[in-house]
Short mmCIF file of C-alpha atoms in Angstrom, two decimals:
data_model
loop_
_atom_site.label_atom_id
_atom_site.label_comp_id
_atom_site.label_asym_id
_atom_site.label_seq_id
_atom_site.Cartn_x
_atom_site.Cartn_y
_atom_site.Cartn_z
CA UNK K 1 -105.74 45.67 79.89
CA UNK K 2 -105.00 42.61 81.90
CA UNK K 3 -102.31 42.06 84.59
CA UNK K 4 -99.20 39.64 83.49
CA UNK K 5 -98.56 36.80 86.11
CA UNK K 6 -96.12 34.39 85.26
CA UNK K 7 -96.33 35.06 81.55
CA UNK K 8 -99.82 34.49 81.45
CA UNK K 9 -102.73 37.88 80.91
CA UNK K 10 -104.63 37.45 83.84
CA UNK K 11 -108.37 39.18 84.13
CA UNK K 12 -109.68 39.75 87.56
CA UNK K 13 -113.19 39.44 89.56
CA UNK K 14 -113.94 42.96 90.06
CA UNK K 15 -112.94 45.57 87.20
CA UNK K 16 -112.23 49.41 87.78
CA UNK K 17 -112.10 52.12 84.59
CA UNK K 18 -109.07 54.25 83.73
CA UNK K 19 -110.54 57.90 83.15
CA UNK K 20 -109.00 60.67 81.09
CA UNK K 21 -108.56 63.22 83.75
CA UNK K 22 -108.54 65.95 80.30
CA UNK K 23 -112.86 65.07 78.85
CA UNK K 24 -113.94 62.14 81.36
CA UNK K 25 -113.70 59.52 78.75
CA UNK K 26 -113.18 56.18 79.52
CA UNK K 27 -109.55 54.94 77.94
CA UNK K 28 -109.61 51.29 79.08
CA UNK K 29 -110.51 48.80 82.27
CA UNK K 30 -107.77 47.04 84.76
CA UNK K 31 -108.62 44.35 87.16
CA UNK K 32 -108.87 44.71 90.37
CA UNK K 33 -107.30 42.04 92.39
CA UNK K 34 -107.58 40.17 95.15
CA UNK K 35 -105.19 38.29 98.13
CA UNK K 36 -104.91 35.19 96.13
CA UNK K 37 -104.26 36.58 92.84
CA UNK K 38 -101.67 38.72 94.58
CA UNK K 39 -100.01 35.35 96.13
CA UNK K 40 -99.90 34.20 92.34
CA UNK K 41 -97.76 36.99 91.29
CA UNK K 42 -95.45 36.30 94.26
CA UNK K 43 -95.14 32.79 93.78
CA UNK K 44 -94.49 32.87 90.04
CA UNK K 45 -91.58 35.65 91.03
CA UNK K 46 -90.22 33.73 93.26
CA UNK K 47 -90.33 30.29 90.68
CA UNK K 48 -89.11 32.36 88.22
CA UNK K 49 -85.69 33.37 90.31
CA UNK K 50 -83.43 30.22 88.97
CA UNK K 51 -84.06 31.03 85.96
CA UNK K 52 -83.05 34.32 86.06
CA UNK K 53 -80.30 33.92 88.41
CA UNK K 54 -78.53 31.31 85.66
CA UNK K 55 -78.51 34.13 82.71
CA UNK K 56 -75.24 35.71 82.94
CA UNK K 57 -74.45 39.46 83.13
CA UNK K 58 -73.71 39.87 79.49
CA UNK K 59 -77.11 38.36 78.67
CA UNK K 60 -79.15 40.22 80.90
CA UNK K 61 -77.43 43.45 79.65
CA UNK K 62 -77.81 42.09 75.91
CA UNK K 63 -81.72 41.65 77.02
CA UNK K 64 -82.46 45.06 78.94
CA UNK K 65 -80.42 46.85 75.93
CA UNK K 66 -83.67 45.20 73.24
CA UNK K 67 -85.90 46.62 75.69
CA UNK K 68 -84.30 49.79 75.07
CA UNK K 69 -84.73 49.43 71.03
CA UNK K 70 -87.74 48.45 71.48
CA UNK K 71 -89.01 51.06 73.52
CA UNK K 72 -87.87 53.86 71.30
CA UNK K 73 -89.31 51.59 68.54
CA UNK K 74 -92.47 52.62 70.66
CA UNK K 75 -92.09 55.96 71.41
CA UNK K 76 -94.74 58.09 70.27
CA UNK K 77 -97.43 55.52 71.07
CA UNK K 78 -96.18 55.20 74.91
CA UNK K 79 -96.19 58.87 74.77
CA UNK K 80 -99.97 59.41 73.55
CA UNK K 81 -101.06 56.54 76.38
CA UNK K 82 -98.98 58.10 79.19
CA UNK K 83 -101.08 62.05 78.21
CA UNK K 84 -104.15 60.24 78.14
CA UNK K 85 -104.06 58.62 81.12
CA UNK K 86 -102.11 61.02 83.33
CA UNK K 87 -103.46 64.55 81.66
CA UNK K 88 -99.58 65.83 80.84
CA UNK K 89 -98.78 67.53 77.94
CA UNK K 90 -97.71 65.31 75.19
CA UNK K 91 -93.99 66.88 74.71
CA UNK K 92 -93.57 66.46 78.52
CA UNK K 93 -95.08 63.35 78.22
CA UNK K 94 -92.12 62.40 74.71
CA UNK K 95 -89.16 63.52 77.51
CA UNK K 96 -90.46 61.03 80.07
CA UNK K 97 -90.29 58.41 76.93
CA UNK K 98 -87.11 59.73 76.64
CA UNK K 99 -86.12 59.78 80.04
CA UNK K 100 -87.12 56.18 80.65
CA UNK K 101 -85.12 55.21 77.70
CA UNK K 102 -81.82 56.99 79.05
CA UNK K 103 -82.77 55.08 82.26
CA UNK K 104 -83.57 51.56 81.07
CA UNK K 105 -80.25 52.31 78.91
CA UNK K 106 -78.45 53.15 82.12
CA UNK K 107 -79.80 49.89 84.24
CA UNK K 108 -78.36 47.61 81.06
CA UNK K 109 -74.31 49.20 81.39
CA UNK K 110 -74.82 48.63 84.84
CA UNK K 111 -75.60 45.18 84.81
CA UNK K 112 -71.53 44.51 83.13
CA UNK K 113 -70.91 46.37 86.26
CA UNK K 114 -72.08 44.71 89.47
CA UNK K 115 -68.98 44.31 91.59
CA UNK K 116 -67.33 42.93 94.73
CA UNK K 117 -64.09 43.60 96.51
CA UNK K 118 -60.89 42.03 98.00
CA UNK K 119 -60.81 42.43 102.12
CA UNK K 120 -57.68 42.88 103.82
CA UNK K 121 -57.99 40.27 106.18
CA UNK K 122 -54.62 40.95 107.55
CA UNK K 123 -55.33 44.21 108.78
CA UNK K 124 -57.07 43.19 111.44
CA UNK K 125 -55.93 40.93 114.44
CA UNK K 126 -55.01 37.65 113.81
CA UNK K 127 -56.02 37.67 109.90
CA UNK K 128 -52.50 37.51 108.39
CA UNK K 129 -52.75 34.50 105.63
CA UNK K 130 -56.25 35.07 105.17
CA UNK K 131 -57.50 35.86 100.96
CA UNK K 132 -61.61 37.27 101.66
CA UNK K 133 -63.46 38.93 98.66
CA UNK K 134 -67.47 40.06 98.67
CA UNK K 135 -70.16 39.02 96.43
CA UNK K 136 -73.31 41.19 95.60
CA UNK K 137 -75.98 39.33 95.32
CA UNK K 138 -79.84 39.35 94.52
CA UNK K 139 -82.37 39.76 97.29
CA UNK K 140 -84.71 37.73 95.65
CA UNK K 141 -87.96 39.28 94.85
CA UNK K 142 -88.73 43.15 94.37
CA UNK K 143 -91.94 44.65 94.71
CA UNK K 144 -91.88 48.48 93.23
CA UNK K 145 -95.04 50.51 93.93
CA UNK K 146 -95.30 53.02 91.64
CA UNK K 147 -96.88 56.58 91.64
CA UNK K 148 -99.36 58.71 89.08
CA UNK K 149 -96.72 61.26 88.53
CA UNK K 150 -94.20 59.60 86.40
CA UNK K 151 -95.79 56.95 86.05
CA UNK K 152 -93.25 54.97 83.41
CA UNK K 153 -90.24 56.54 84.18
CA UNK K 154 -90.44 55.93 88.04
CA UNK K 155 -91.21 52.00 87.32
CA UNK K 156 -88.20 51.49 85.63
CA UNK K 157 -86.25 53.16 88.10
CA UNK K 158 -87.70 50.85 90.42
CA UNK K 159 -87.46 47.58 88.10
CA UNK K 160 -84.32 47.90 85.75
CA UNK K 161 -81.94 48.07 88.74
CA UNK K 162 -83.70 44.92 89.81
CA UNK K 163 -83.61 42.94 86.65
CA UNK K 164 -79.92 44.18 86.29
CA UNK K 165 -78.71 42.63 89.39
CA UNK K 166 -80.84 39.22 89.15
CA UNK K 167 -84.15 39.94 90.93
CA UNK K 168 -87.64 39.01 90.12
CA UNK K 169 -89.90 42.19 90.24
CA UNK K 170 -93.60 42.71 90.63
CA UNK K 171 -95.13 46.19 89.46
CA UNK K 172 -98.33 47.87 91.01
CA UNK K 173 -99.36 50.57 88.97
CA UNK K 174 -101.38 53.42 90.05
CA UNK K 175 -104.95 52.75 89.42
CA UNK K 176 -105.00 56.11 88.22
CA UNK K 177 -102.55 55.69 85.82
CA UNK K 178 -101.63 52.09 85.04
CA UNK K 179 -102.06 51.65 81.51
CA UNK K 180 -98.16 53.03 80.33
CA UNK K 181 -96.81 50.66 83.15
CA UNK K 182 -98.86 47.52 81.70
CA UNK K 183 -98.22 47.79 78.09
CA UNK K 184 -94.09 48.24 79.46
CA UNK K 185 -93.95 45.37 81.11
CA UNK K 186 -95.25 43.16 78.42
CA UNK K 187 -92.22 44.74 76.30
CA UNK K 188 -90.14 43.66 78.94
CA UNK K 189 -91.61 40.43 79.18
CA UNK K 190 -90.49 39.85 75.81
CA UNK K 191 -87.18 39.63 76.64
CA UNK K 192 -86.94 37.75 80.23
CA UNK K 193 -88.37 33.73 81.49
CA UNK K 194 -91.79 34.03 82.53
CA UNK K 195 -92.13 34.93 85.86
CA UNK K 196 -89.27 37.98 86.16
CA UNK K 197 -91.73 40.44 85.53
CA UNK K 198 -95.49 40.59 87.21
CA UNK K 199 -97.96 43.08 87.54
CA UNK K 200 -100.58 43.53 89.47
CA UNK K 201 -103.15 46.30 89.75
CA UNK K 202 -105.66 46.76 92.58
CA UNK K 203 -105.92 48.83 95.68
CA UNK K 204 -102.61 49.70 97.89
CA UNK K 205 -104.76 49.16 101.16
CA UNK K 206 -105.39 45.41 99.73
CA UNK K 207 -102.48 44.17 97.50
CA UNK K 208 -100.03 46.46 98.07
CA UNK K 209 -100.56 45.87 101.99
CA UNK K 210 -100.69 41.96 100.82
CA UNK K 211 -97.10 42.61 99.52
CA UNK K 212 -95.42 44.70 101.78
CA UNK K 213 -96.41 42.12 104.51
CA UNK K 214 -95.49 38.99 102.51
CA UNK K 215 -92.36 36.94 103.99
CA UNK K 216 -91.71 35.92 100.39
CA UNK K 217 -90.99 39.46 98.81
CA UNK K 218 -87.44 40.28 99.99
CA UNK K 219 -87.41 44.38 98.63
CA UNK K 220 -90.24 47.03 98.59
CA UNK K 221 -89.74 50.19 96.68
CA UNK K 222 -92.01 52.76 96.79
CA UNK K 223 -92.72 55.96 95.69
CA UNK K 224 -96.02 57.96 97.09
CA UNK K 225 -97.24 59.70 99.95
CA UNK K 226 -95.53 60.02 103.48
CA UNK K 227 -98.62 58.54 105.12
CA UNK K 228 -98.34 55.36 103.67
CA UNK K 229 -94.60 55.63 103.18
CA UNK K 230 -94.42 55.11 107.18
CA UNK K 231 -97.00 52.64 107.09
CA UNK K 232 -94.90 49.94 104.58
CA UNK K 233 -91.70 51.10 106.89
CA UNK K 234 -93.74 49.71 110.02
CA UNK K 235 -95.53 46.50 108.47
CA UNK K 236 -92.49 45.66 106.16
CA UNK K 237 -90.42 44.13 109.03
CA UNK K 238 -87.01 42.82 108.48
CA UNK K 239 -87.05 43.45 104.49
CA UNK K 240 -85.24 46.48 102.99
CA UNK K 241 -87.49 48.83 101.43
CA UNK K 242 -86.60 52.59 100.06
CA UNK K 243 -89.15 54.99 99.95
CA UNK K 244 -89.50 57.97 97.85
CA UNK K 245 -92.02 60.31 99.63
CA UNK K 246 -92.99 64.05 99.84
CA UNK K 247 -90.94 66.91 99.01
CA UNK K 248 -92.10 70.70 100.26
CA UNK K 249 -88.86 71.63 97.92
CA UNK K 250 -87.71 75.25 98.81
CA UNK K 251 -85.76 77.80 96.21
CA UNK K 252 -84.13 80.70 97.58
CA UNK K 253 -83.56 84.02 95.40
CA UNK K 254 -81.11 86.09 97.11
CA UNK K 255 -80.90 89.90 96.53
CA UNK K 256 -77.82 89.19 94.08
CA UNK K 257 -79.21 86.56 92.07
CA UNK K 258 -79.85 86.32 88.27
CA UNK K 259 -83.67 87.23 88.65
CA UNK K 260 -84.44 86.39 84.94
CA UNK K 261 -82.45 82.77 85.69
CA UNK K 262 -84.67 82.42 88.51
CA UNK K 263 -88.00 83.12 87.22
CA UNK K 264 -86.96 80.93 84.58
CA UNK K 265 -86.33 78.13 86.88
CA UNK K 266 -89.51 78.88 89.46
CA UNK K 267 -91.54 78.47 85.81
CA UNK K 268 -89.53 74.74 84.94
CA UNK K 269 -90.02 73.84 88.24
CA UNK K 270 -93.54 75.18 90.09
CA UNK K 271 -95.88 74.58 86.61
CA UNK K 272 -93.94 71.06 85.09
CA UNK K 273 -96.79 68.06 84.83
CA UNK K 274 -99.17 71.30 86.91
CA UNK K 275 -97.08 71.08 89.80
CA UNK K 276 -97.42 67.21 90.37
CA UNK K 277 -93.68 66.38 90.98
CA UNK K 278 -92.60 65.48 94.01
CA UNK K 279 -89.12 67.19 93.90
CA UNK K 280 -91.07 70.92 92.32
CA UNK K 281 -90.84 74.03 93.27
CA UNK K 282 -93.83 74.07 96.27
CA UNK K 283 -91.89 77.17 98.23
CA UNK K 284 -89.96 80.15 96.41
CA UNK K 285 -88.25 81.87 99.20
CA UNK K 286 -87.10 85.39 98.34
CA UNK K 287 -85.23 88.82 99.87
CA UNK K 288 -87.75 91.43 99.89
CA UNK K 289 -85.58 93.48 98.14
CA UNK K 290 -86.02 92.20 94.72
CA UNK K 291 -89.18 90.30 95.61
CA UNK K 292 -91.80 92.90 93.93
CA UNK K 293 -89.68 93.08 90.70
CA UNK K 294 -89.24 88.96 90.36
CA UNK K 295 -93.29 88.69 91.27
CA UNK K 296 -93.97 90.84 88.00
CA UNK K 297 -91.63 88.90 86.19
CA UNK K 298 -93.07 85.34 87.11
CA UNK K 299 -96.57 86.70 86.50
CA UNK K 300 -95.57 87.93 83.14
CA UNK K 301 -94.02 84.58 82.51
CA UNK K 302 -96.56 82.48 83.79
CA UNK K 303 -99.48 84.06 82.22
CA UNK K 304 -97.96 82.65 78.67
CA UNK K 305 -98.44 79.28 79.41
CA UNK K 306 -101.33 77.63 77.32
CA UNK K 307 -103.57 75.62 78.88
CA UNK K 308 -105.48 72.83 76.82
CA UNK K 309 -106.18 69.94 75.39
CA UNK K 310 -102.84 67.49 76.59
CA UNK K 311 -102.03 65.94 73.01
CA UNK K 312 -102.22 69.47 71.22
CA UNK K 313 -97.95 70.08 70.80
CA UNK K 314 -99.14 74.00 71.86
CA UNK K 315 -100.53 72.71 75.37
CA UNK K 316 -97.72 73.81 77.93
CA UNK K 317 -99.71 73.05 81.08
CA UNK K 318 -101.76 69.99 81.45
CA UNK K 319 -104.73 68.79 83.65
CA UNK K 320 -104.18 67.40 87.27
CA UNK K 321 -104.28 63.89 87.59
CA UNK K 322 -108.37 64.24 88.05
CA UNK K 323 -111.31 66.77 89.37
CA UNK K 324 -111.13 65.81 93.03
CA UNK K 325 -106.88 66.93 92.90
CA UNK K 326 -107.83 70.17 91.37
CA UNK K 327 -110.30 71.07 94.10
CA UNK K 328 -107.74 70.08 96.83
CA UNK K 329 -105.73 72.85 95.19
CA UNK K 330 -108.46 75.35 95.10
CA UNK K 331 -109.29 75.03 98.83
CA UNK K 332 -105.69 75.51 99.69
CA UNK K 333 -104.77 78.42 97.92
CA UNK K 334 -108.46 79.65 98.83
CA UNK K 335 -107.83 79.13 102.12
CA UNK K 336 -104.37 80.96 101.56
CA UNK K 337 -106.10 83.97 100.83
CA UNK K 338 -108.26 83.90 103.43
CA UNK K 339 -105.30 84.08 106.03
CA UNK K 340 -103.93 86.99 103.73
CA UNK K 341 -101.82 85.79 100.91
CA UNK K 342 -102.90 87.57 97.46
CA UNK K 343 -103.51 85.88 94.42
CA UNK K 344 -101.09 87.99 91.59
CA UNK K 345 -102.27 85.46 88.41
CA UNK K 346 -104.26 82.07 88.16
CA UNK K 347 -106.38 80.96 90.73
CA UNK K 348 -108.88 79.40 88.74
CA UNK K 349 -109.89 75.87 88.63
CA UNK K 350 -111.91 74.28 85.88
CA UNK K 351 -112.76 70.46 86.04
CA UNK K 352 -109.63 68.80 86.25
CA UNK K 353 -107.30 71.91 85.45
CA UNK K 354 -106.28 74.61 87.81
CA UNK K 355 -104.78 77.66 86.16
CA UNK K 356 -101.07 78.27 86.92
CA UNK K 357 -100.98 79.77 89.79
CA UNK K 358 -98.51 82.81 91.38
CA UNK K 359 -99.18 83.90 95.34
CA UNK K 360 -97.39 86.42 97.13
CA UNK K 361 -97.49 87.69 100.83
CA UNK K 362 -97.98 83.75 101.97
CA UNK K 363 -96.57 83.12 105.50
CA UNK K 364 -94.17 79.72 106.53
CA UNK K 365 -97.33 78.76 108.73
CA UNK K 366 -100.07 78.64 106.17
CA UNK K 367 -100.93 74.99 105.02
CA UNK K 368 -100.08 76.29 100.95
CA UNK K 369 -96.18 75.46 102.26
CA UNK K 370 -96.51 73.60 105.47
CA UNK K 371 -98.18 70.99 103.27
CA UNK K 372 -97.06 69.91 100.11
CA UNK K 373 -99.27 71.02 97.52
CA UNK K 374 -99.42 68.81 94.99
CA UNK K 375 -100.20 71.56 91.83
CA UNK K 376 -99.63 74.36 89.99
CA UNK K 377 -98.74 76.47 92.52
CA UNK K 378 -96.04 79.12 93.09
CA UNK K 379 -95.79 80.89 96.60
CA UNK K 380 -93.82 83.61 97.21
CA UNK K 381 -92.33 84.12 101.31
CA UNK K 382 -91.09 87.29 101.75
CA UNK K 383 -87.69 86.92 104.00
CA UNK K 384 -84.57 89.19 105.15
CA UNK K 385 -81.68 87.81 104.69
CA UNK K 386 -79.66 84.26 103.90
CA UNK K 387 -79.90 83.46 107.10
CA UNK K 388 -83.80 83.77 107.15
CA UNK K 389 -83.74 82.14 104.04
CA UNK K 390 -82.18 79.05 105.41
CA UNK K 391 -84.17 78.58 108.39
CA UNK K 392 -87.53 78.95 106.30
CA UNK K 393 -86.50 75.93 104.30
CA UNK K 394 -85.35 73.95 107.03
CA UNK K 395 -88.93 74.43 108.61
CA UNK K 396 -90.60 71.48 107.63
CA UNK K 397 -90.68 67.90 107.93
CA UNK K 398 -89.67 67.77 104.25
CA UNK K 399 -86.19 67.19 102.80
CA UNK K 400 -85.94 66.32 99.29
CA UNK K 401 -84.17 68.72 97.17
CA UNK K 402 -83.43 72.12 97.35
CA UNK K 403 -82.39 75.33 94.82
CA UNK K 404 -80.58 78.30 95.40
CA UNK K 405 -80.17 81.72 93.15
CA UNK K 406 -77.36 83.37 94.21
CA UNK K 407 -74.05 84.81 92.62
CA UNK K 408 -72.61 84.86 95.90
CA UNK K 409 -70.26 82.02 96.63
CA UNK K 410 -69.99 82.42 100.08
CA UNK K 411 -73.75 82.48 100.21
CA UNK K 412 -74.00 79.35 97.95
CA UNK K 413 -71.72 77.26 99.85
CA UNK K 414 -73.48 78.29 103.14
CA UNK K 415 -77.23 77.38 101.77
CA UNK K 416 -75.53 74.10 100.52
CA UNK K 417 -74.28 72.73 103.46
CA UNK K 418 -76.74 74.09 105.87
CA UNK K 419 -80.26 73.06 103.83
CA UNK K 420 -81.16 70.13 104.97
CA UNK K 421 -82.05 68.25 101.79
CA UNK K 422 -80.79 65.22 100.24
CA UNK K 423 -79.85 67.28 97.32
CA UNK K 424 -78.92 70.94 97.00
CA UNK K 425 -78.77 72.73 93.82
CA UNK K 426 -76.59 76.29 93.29
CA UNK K 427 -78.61 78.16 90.43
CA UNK K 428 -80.95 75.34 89.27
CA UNK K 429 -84.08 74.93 90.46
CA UNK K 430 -85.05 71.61 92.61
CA UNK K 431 -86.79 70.01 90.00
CA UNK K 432 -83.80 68.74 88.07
CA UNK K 433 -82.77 65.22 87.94
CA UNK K 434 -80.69 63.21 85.85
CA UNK K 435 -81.66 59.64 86.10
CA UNK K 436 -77.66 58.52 87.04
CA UNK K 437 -77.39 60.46 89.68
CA UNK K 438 -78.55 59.68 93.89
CA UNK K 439 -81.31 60.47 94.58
CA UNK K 440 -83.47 60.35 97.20
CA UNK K 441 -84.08 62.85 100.59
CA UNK K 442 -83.90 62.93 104.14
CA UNK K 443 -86.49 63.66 107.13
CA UNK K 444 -89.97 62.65 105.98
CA UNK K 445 -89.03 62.53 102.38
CA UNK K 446 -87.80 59.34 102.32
CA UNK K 447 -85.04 56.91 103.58
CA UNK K 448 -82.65 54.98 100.49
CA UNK K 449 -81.39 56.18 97.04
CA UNK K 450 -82.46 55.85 93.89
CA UNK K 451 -80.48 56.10 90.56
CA UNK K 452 -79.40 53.35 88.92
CA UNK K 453 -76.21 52.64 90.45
CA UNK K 454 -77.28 53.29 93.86
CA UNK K 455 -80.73 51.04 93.03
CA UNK K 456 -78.68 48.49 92.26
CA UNK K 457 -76.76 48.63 95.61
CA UNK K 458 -79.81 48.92 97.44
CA UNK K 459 -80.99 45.60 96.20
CA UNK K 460 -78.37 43.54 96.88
CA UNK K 461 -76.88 41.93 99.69
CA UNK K 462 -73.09 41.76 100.34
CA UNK K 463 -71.52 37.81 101.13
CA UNK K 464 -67.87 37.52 102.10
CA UNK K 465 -66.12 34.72 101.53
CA UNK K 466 -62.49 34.05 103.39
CA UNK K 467 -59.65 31.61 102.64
CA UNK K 468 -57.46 30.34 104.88
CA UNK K 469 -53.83 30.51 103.18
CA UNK K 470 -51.25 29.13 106.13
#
């Protein structure tokens, strides 16, 4: 599958094959480019701006509301590319479809909706007979830099915002996973002047460095690893960027909480896409009073989900995103054990897949939660207390979302306002999102908001403009 550039399908020098993390198979070949393709992309976004820039509101709305048709025209075919290329399941793979829809849907109301407001001039000295309103405005070009994950779904949280308020975007895909990401933006192309919507696909370290750098991409959003997170907030100088990183996402099961609701949620939330969500369960935090009997009752849980072949409708827990992510697993819950956590079900990798996984007895210290582990993995820390609780899932640089199981009020209100998480959830497990709402998290997790509203306000810049009435 070629990248788009300007319109045009553009091929690239070097090549680079897109694996089916489930039976090895080859699925299709991307390009790989290079600085000067990657200047191409940003020169056609930025000829392309006008153009977009003259359409009005209604249009663009008229447009991105097609895309939506079109894409649930598309549905089940997105769905099949997005399991073979990332490993999910293929009904988790139909509610990303439908997620993205919802989103892409969202992104065209709020394009009817981008507004400015009057200033008081006159409350400040000397501004009496003065008339001053704001204008939001495009920044120009966005560059989204999108994860394996979620790999559709995250893109057009990244680019629907943009198109909405009158930027220019350029996509890079995930090597890994590019293909759903292509094949969308050629939908979208469909509807928007050639030039609004570019892709390119190559190697972060290259391109994506190529891009953050660039003095003629105004906006990088990115979702991905802390590492380089803080590498595109240091090289991306006086641009805005938001970054989506990590998450080490605590819930905490206090001794009055529905267990059965929490199990249920730990299961949602540690074993969705095998624990490859950034905002999953990665730390269940529990009393040690009811800890033994909610272990049993995870295990029990847990041990019914079906592992298998991704686009079988019975498959409830996929592969990882490939072989060298499910060993990472193994060695950390291996090394888990070693330093005396205990293995109650799973444990077991095979190729790509790693069982779904329940550990008990694991310590705040051990790298299993200091980390993030990025799979199927649900650890169990003993603690005594809310106020234990709390401090546990304020230790670590993490700060993404949070859940709490608790029919205590008191207790809920006090884990809300003292986790320190960019979202806290009372009796709902962290990995919940709706795709209106803000979201993004604080300390290493990330800086900005996503959500289409709050997209939208983070690409756009705010002009005043002042008459003088006496």
């Amino acid at each position: 599958m070629d990248m788009l550039i300007g319109g045009k399908h553009i091929s690239g020098e070097d090549s680079e094959d897109v694996i089916n993390p489930y039976n090895g198979d080859v699925i299709d070949t991307i390009p790989i480019a290079h600085l000067q393709t990657a200047q191409k992309a940003i020169d056609e976004a930025n000829n392309a701006k006008s153009s977009l820039c003259e359409m009005s509101a209604f249009k663009i709305s008229n447009k991105l509301f097609n895309a939506v048709e079109k894409l649930k025209d598309n549905r089940e075919d997105f769905a099949e590319l997005l399991t073979l290329e990332v490993g999910k399941p293929i009904n988790e793979s139909l509610v990303e479809l439908d997620r993205s829809v919802e989103t892409l849907k969202l992104a065209a109301e709020e394009a009817k909706r981008i507004y400015g407001e009057s200033v008081p001039l006159d409350a400040g000295l000397n501004g009496k007979g003065f008339f001053a309103f704001t204008q939001r405005l495009p920044l120009g070009v966005v560059a989204a830099i999108t994860p394996f994950n979620y790999p559709l779904n995250l893109t057009i949280h990244k680019i629907a915002p943009a198109i909405a308020c009158k930027n220019t975007v350029i996509i890079k895909p995930p090597t890994e996973a590019p293909l759903t990401v292509l094949k969308f933006a050629e939908l979208l192309n469909e509807e928007f002047p050639d030039g609004v919507v570019n892709t390119i696909t190559g190697y972060g370290s290259e391109v994506g460095d190529y891009l953050v750098t660039s003095p003629d991409v105004n906006k990088i959003s990115f979702t991905g690893s802390v590492t380089t997170g803080m590498m595109i907030s240091q090289k991306a100088g006086m641009k805005k960027v938001t970054l989506e990183l990590g998450g080490n996402d605590p819930v905490v099961v206090l001794k009055d909480a529905d267990i059965d609701k929490a199990v249920k949620g730990v299961i949602n939330g540690a074993f969705l896409n095998a624990g490859q969500v950034c905002m999953g369960v990665k730390r269940i935090i529990i009393e040690d009073e009811i800890a033994d009997e909610f272990g049993q009752k995870l295990v029990a849980e847990t041990e019914k989900l079906i592992m298998g072949n991704p686009l079988s409708s019975e498959t409830t827990l996929g592969t990882l995103i490939s072989e060298k992510a499910a060993k990472q697993v193994e060695e950390t819950v291996n090394n888990a054990v070693e330093s005396g956590a205990k293995i109650l079900t799973g444990g077991v990798r095979d190729g790509a897949f790693y069982e779904a996984t329940v550990i008990d007895n694991v310590t705040p210290d051990m790298d299993l939660v200091v980390n993030e582990t990025f799979g199927p993995v649900a650890p169990l820390i003993r603690v005594n207390g809310v106020e234990e609780a709390i401090e546990v899932a304020n230790d670590t640089e993490y700060g993404l979302q949070a859940g709490v199981f608790t029919e205590s009020y008191s207790d809920a209100m006090r884990c809300a306002q003292e986790i320190e998480s960019g979202t806290v959830f009372i009796n709902k497990q962290s990995t919940f999102r709706t795709d209106n709402m803000p979201f993004g998290g604080f300390k290493n997790s990330g800086v900005g908001k996503e959500g289409i509203k709050y997209a939208v306000e983070e690409m756009t810049k705010t002009k005043l403009i002042g008459l003088n009435l006496r």
